[in-house]
Amino acid sequence: GEASSAIARHVLEPGDINLEHMAEELADVQIMIDQLLVLSPMLKHHFERQKYKKIKRQIRRMVEDARLNVD
């Protein structure tokens, strides 16, 4: 929740202070994710698989969007 709020503040009011706060909150999120992945090897497997699927899906969307904008 804190990360979402920090992102929203930065989007609404870009600047060094909000950027720094957003980076701080995202670092907390990353640390929590890293801790969970260390504690559960099976979670790490599923997490990496889901991340890969989502990246592939986003790339497909970007390619499709590029095609639509060229035509």
PDB file of N, CA and C in Angstrom:
ATOM      1  N   GLY A   1       0.796  -1.187   0.000  1.00  0.00           N
ATOM      2  CA  GLY A   1       0.000   0.000   0.000  1.00  0.00           C
ATOM      3  C   GLY A   1       0.850   1.267   0.000  1.00  0.00           C
ATOM      4  N   GLU A   2       1.906   1.244   0.798  1.00  0.00           N
ATOM      5  CA  GLU A   2       2.777   2.424   0.865  1.00  0.00           C
ATOM      6  C   GLU A   2       3.463   2.669  -0.475  1.00  0.00           C
ATOM      7  N   ALA A   3       3.847   1.593  -1.143  1.00  0.00           N
ATOM      8  CA  ALA A   3       4.490   1.738  -2.457  1.00  0.00           C
ATOM      9  C   ALA A   3       3.507   2.327  -3.467  1.00  0.00           C
ATOM     10  N   SER A   4       2.269   1.850  -3.449  1.00  0.00           N
ATOM     11  CA  SER A   4       1.249   2.380  -4.362  1.00  0.00           C
ATOM     12  C   SER A   4       1.028   3.863  -4.133  1.00  0.00           C
ATOM     13  N   SER A   5       0.966   4.266  -2.876  1.00  0.00           N
ATOM     14  CA  SER A   5       0.777   5.683  -2.559  1.00  0.00           C
ATOM     15  C   SER A   5       1.962   6.511  -3.028  1.00  0.00           C
ATOM     16  N   ALA A   6       3.169   5.990  -2.829  1.00  0.00           N
ATOM     17  CA  ALA A   6       4.368   6.722  -3.253  1.00  0.00           C
ATOM     18  C   ALA A   6       4.410   6.870  -4.770  1.00  0.00           C
ATOM     19  N   ILE A   7       4.010   5.823  -5.483  1.00  0.00           N
ATOM     20  CA  ILE A   7       3.967   5.894  -6.945  1.00  0.00           C
ATOM     21  C   ILE A   7       2.954   6.946  -7.392  1.00  0.00           C
ATOM     22  N   ALA A   8       1.769   6.906  -6.783  1.00  0.00           N
ATOM     23  CA  ALA A   8       0.728   7.874  -7.152  1.00  0.00           C
ATOM     24  C   ALA A   8       1.188   9.306  -6.887  1.00  0.00           C
ATOM     25  N   ARG A   9       1.832   9.532  -5.742  1.00  0.00           N
ATOM     26  CA  ARG A   9       2.319  10.891  -5.435  1.00  0.00           C
ATOM     27  C   ARG A   9       3.337  11.346  -6.476  1.00  0.00           C
ATOM     28  N   HIS A  10       4.218  10.438  -6.869  1.00  0.00           N
ATOM     29  CA  HIS A  10       5.233  10.817  -7.859  1.00  0.00           C
ATOM     30  C   HIS A  10       4.609  11.094  -9.229  1.00  0.00           C
ATOM     31  N   VAL A  11       3.601  10.309  -9.587  1.00  0.00           N
ATOM     32  CA  VAL A  11       2.934  10.532 -10.876  1.00  0.00           C
ATOM     33  C   VAL A  11       2.225  11.885 -10.874  1.00  0.00           C
ATOM     34  N   LEU A  12       1.570  12.202  -9.758  1.00  0.00           N
ATOM     35  CA  LEU A  12       0.834  13.464  -9.673  1.00  0.00           C
ATOM     36  C   LEU A  12       1.745  14.675  -9.509  1.00  0.00           C
ATOM     37  N   GLU A  13       2.855  14.474  -8.788  1.00  0.00           N
ATOM     38  CA  GLU A  13       3.787  15.574  -8.529  1.00  0.00           C
ATOM     39  C   GLU A  13       5.223  15.089  -8.689  1.00  0.00           C
ATOM     40  N   PRO A  14       5.687  14.952  -9.945  1.00  0.00           N
ATOM     41  CA  PRO A  14       7.059  14.474 -10.155  1.00  0.00           C
ATOM     42  C   PRO A  14       8.072  15.432  -9.517  1.00  0.00           C
ATOM     43  N   GLY A  15       9.096  14.850  -8.971  1.00  0.00           N
ATOM     44  CA  GLY A  15      10.145  15.657  -8.353  1.00  0.00           C
ATOM     45  C   GLY A  15      11.080  14.765  -7.564  1.00  0.00           C
ATOM     46  N   ASP A  16      12.198  15.333  -7.183  1.00  0.00           N
ATOM     47  CA  ASP A  16      13.226  14.543  -6.505  1.00  0.00           C
ATOM     48  C   ASP A  16      12.742  13.924  -5.198  1.00  0.00           C
ATOM     49  N   ILE A  17      11.994  14.669  -4.406  1.00  0.00           N
ATOM     50  CA  ILE A  17      11.543  14.150  -3.109  1.00  0.00           C
ATOM     51  C   ILE A  17      10.600  12.976  -3.305  1.00  0.00           C
ATOM     52  N   ASN A  18       9.612  13.126  -4.190  1.00  0.00           N
ATOM     53  CA  ASN A  18       8.671  12.029  -4.431  1.00  0.00           C
ATOM     54  C   ASN A  18       9.350  10.847  -5.112  1.00  0.00           C
ATOM     55  N   LEU A  19      10.312  11.123  -5.969  1.00  0.00           N
ATOM     56  CA  LEU A  19      11.055  10.039  -6.607  1.00  0.00           C
ATOM     57  C   LEU A  19      11.855   9.251  -5.566  1.00  0.00           C
ATOM     58  N   GLU A  20      12.492   9.960  -4.655  1.00  0.00           N
ATOM     59  CA  GLU A  20      13.259   9.312  -3.590  1.00  0.00           C
ATOM     60  C   GLU A  20      12.357   8.476  -2.694  1.00  0.00           C
ATOM     61  N   HIS A  21      11.198   9.011  -2.358  1.00  0.00           N
ATOM     62  CA  HIS A  21      10.259   8.258  -1.518  1.00  0.00           C
ATOM     63  C   HIS A  21       9.748   7.015  -2.244  1.00  0.00           C
ATOM     64  N   MET A  22       9.454   7.161  -3.532  1.00  0.00           N
ATOM     65  CA  MET A  22       9.008   6.013  -4.316  1.00  0.00           C
ATOM     66  C   MET A  22      10.095   4.947  -4.353  1.00  0.00           C
ATOM     67  N   ALA A  23      11.341   5.351  -4.567  1.00  0.00           N
ATOM     68  CA  ALA A  23      12.457   4.400  -4.589  1.00  0.00           C
ATOM     69  C   ALA A  23      12.581   3.683  -3.252  1.00  0.00           C
ATOM     70  N   GLU A  24      12.421   4.409  -2.164  1.00  0.00           N
ATOM     71  CA  GLU A  24      12.501   3.816  -0.822  1.00  0.00           C
ATOM     72  C   GLU A  24      11.426   2.752  -0.616  1.00  0.00           C
ATOM     73  N   GLU A  25      10.200   3.078  -1.001  1.00  0.00           N
ATOM     74  CA  GLU A  25       9.095   2.121  -0.817  1.00  0.00           C
ATOM     75  C   GLU A  25       9.248   0.910  -1.735  1.00  0.00           C
ATOM     76  N   LEU A  26       9.696   1.139  -2.964  1.00  0.00           N
ATOM     77  CA  LEU A  26       9.916   0.012  -3.879  1.00  0.00           C
ATOM     78  C   LEU A  26      11.056  -0.880  -3.391  1.00  0.00           C
ATOM     79  N   ALA A  27      12.065  -0.293  -2.765  1.00  0.00           N
ATOM     80  CA  ALA A  27      13.147  -1.092  -2.185  1.00  0.00           C
ATOM     81  C   ALA A  27      12.600  -1.990  -1.088  1.00  0.00           C
ATOM     82  N   ASP A  28      11.697  -1.457  -0.260  1.00  0.00           N
ATOM     83  CA  ASP A  28      11.067  -2.281   0.784  1.00  0.00           C
ATOM     84  C   ASP A  28      10.311  -3.458   0.174  1.00  0.00           C
ATOM     85  N   VAL A  29       9.580  -3.193  -0.904  1.00  0.00           N
ATOM     86  CA  VAL A  29       8.831  -4.261  -1.583  1.00  0.00           C
ATOM     87  C   VAL A  29       9.789  -5.318  -2.120  1.00  0.00           C
ATOM     88  N   GLN A  30      10.863  -4.878  -2.773  1.00  0.00           N
ATOM     89  CA  GLN A  30      11.836  -5.815  -3.340  1.00  0.00           C
ATOM     90  C   GLN A  30      12.478  -6.664  -2.251  1.00  0.00           C
ATOM     91  N   ILE A  31      12.812  -6.049  -1.127  1.00  0.00           N
ATOM     92  CA  ILE A  31      13.409  -6.799  -0.022  1.00  0.00           C
ATOM     93  C   ILE A  31      12.436  -7.852   0.493  1.00  0.00           C
ATOM     94  N   MET A  32      11.176  -7.499   0.639  1.00  0.00           N
ATOM     95  CA  MET A  32      10.169  -8.458   1.108  1.00  0.00           C
ATOM     96  C   MET A  32      10.023  -9.612   0.115  1.00  0.00           C
ATOM     97  N   ILE A  33       9.982  -9.303  -1.166  1.00  0.00           N
ATOM     98  CA  ILE A  33       9.893 -10.358  -2.179  1.00  0.00           C
ATOM     99  C   ILE A  33      11.113 -11.268  -2.100  1.00  0.00           C
ATOM    100  N   ASP A  34      12.292 -10.679  -2.010  1.00  0.00           N
ATOM    101  CA  ASP A  34      13.520 -11.484  -1.920  1.00  0.00           C
ATOM    102  C   ASP A  34      13.502 -12.401  -0.702  1.00  0.00           C
ATOM    103  N   GLN A  35      13.030 -11.895   0.431  1.00  0.00           N
ATOM    104  CA  GLN A  35      12.959 -12.717   1.642  1.00  0.00           C
ATOM    105  C   GLN A  35      12.005 -13.886   1.460  1.00  0.00           C
ATOM    106  N   LEU A  36      10.855 -13.621   0.866  1.00  0.00           N
ATOM    107  CA  LEU A  36       9.880 -14.694   0.644  1.00  0.00           C
ATOM    108  C   LEU A  36      10.412 -15.756  -0.312  1.00  0.00           C
ATOM    109  N   LEU A  37      11.126 -15.316  -1.343  1.00  0.00           N
ATOM    110  CA  LEU A  37      11.670 -16.270  -2.311  1.00  0.00           C
ATOM    111  C   LEU A  37      12.761 -17.136  -1.691  1.00  0.00           C
ATOM    112  N   VAL A  38      13.524 -16.587  -0.765  1.00  0.00           N
ATOM    113  CA  VAL A  38      14.539 -17.383  -0.060  1.00  0.00           C
ATOM    114  C   VAL A  38      13.863 -18.407   0.846  1.00  0.00           C
ATOM    115  N   LEU A  39      12.784 -18.007   1.493  1.00  0.00           N
ATOM    116  CA  LEU A  39      12.095 -18.899   2.430  1.00  0.00           C
ATOM    117  C   LEU A  39      11.356 -20.032   1.737  1.00  0.00           C
ATOM    118  N   SER A  40      10.952 -19.818   0.486  1.00  0.00           N
ATOM    119  CA  SER A  40      10.156 -20.836  -0.212  1.00  0.00           C
ATOM    120  C   SER A  40      10.665 -21.058  -1.632  1.00  0.00           C
ATOM    121  N   PRO A  41      11.473 -22.098  -1.823  1.00  0.00           N
ATOM    122  CA  PRO A  41      11.960 -22.391  -3.181  1.00  0.00           C
ATOM    123  C   PRO A  41      10.826 -22.640  -4.183  1.00  0.00           C
ATOM    124  N   MET A  42       9.729 -23.261  -3.741  1.00  0.00           N
ATOM    125  CA  MET A  42       8.606 -23.487  -4.662  1.00  0.00           C
ATOM    126  C   MET A  42       7.959 -22.166  -5.063  1.00  0.00           C
ATOM    127  N   LEU A  43       7.867 -21.236  -4.132  1.00  0.00           N
ATOM    128  CA  LEU A  43       7.342 -19.915  -4.478  1.00  0.00           C
ATOM    129  C   LEU A  43       8.230 -19.275  -5.528  1.00  0.00           C
ATOM    130  N   LYS A  44       9.539 -19.403  -5.371  1.00  0.00           N
ATOM    131  CA  LYS A  44      10.468 -18.818  -6.342  1.00  0.00           C
ATOM    132  C   LYS A  44      10.211 -19.396  -7.734  1.00  0.00           C
ATOM    133  N   HIS A  45       9.994 -20.704  -7.811  1.00  0.00           N
ATOM    134  CA  HIS A  45       9.714 -21.349  -9.102  1.00  0.00           C
ATOM    135  C   HIS A  45       8.452 -20.750  -9.726  1.00  0.00           C
ATOM    136  N   HIS A  46       7.369 -20.676  -8.962  1.00  0.00           N
ATOM    137  CA  HIS A  46       6.107 -20.150  -9.486  1.00  0.00           C
ATOM    138  C   HIS A  46       6.213 -18.662  -9.808  1.00  0.00           C
ATOM    139  N   PHE A  47       6.902 -17.920  -8.972  1.00  0.00           N
ATOM    140  CA  PHE A  47       7.085 -16.489  -9.177  1.00  0.00           C
ATOM    141  C   PHE A  47       7.805 -16.222 -10.497  1.00  0.00           C
ATOM    142  N   GLU A  48       8.905 -16.923 -10.712  1.00  0.00           N
ATOM    143  CA  GLU A  48       9.681 -16.719 -11.945  1.00  0.00           C
ATOM    144  C   GLU A  48       8.868 -17.121 -13.170  1.00  0.00           C
ATOM    145  N   ARG A  49       8.100 -18.204 -13.055  1.00  0.00           N
ATOM    146  CA  ARG A  49       7.275 -18.647 -14.181  1.00  0.00           C
ATOM    147  C   ARG A  49       6.206 -17.600 -14.513  1.00  0.00           C
ATOM    148  N   GLN A  50       5.549 -17.069 -13.493  1.00  0.00           N
ATOM    149  CA  GLN A  50       4.521 -16.055 -13.716  1.00  0.00           C
ATOM    150  C   GLN A  50       5.114 -14.777 -14.290  1.00  0.00           C
ATOM    151  N   LYS A  51       6.266 -14.399 -13.791  1.00  0.00           N
ATOM    152  CA  LYS A  51       6.933 -13.198 -14.295  1.00  0.00           C
ATOM    153  C   LYS A  51       7.259 -13.359 -15.778  1.00  0.00           C
ATOM    154  N   TYR A  52       7.779 -14.517 -16.151  1.00  0.00           N
ATOM    155  CA  TYR A  52       8.119 -14.789 -17.551  1.00  0.00           C
ATOM    156  C   TYR A  52       6.867 -14.714 -18.428  1.00  0.00           C
ATOM    157  N   LYS A  53       5.758 -15.333 -17.969  1.00  0.00           N
ATOM    158  CA  LYS A  53       4.516 -15.308 -18.742  1.00  0.00           C
ATOM    159  C   LYS A  53       4.015 -13.884 -18.943  1.00  0.00           C
ATOM    160  N   LYS A  54       4.090 -13.085 -17.900  1.00  0.00           N
ATOM    161  CA  LYS A  54       3.599 -11.716 -17.997  1.00  0.00           C
ATOM    162  C   LYS A  54       4.478 -10.848 -18.907  1.00  0.00           C
ATOM    163  N   ILE A  55       5.768 -11.080 -18.863  1.00  0.00           N
ATOM    164  CA  ILE A  55       6.675 -10.345 -19.751  1.00  0.00           C
ATOM    165  C   ILE A  55       6.394 -10.716 -21.205  1.00  0.00           C
ATOM    166  N   LYS A  56       6.232 -12.016 -21.476  1.00  0.00           N
ATOM    167  CA  LYS A  56       5.915 -12.446 -22.844  1.00  0.00           C
ATOM    168  C   LYS A  56       4.612 -11.823 -23.322  1.00  0.00           C
ATOM    169  N   ARG A  57       3.598 -11.810 -22.462  1.00  0.00           N
ATOM    170  CA  ARG A  57       2.302 -11.242 -22.829  1.00  0.00           C
ATOM    171  C   ARG A  57       2.439  -9.753 -23.139  1.00  0.00           C
ATOM    172  N   GLN A  58       3.205  -9.042 -22.328  1.00  0.00           N
ATOM    173  CA  GLN A  58       3.378  -7.612 -22.558  1.00  0.00           C
ATOM    174  C   GLN A  58       4.126  -7.338 -23.863  1.00  0.00           C
ATOM    175  N   ILE A  59       5.125  -8.158 -24.156  1.00  0.00           N
ATOM    176  CA  ILE A  59       5.853  -8.001 -25.420  1.00  0.00           C
ATOM    177  C   ILE A  59       4.914  -8.225 -26.596  1.00  0.00           C
ATOM    178  N   ARG A  60       4.058  -9.256 -26.505  1.00  0.00           N
ATOM    179  CA  ARG A  60       3.081  -9.495 -27.577  1.00  0.00           C
ATOM    180  C   ARG A  60       2.165  -8.287 -27.752  1.00  0.00           C
ATOM    181  N   ARG A  61       1.718  -7.713 -26.650  1.00  0.00           N
ATOM    182  CA  ARG A  61       0.847  -6.531 -26.728  1.00  0.00           C
ATOM    183  C   ARG A  61       1.568  -5.357 -27.379  1.00  0.00           C
ATOM    184  N   MET A  62       2.820  -5.174 -27.021  1.00  0.00           N
ATOM    185  CA  MET A  62       3.589  -4.067 -27.598  1.00  0.00           C
ATOM    186  C   MET A  62       3.802  -4.260 -29.090  1.00  0.00           C
ATOM    187  N   VAL A  63       4.081  -5.472 -29.505  1.00  0.00           N
ATOM    188  CA  VAL A  63       4.267  -5.768 -30.930  1.00  0.00           C
ATOM    189  C   VAL A  63       2.962  -5.525 -31.670  1.00  0.00           C
ATOM    190  N   GLU A  64       1.849  -5.997 -31.118  1.00  0.00           N
ATOM    191  CA  GLU A  64       0.549  -5.805 -31.752  1.00  0.00           C
ATOM    192  C   GLU A  64       0.216  -4.313 -31.841  1.00  0.00           C
ATOM    193  N   ASP A  65       0.483  -3.575 -30.783  1.00  0.00           N
ATOM    194  CA  ASP A  65       0.222  -2.143 -30.779  1.00  0.00           C
ATOM    195  C   ASP A  65       1.073  -1.443 -31.836  1.00  0.00           C
ATOM    196  N   ALA A  66       2.321  -1.860 -31.972  1.00  0.00           N
ATOM    197  CA  ALA A  66       3.204  -1.265 -32.986  1.00  0.00           C
ATOM    198  C   ALA A  66       2.667  -1.548 -34.383  1.00  0.00           C
ATOM    199  N   ARG A  67       2.161  -2.742 -34.604  1.00  0.00           N
ATOM    200  CA  ARG A  67       1.580  -3.086 -35.905  1.00  0.00           C
ATOM    201  C   ARG A  67       0.372  -2.214 -36.211  1.00  0.00           C
ATOM    202  N   LEU A  68      -0.488  -2.023 -35.220  1.00  0.00           N
ATOM    203  CA  LEU A  68      -1.695  -1.209 -35.421  1.00  0.00           C
ATOM    204  C   LEU A  68      -1.340   0.248 -35.692  1.00  0.00           C
ATOM    205  N   ASN A  69      -0.289   0.747 -35.097  1.00  0.00           N
ATOM    206  CA  ASN A  69       0.096   2.145 -35.299  1.00  0.00           C
ATOM    207  C   ASN A  69       0.811   2.384 -36.632  1.00  0.00           C
ATOM    208  N   VAL A  70       1.343   1.319 -37.247  1.00  0.00           N
ATOM    209  CA  VAL A  70       2.028   1.454 -38.523  1.00  0.00           C
ATOM    210  C   VAL A  70       1.023   1.455 -39.677  1.00  0.00           C
ATOM    211  N   ASP A  71      -0.017   0.675 -39.521  1.00  0.00           N
ATOM    212  CA  ASP A  71      -0.996   0.546 -40.621  1.00  0.00           C
ATOM    213  C   ASP A  71      -1.858   1.749 -40.783  1.00  0.00           C
TER     214      ASP A  71
END
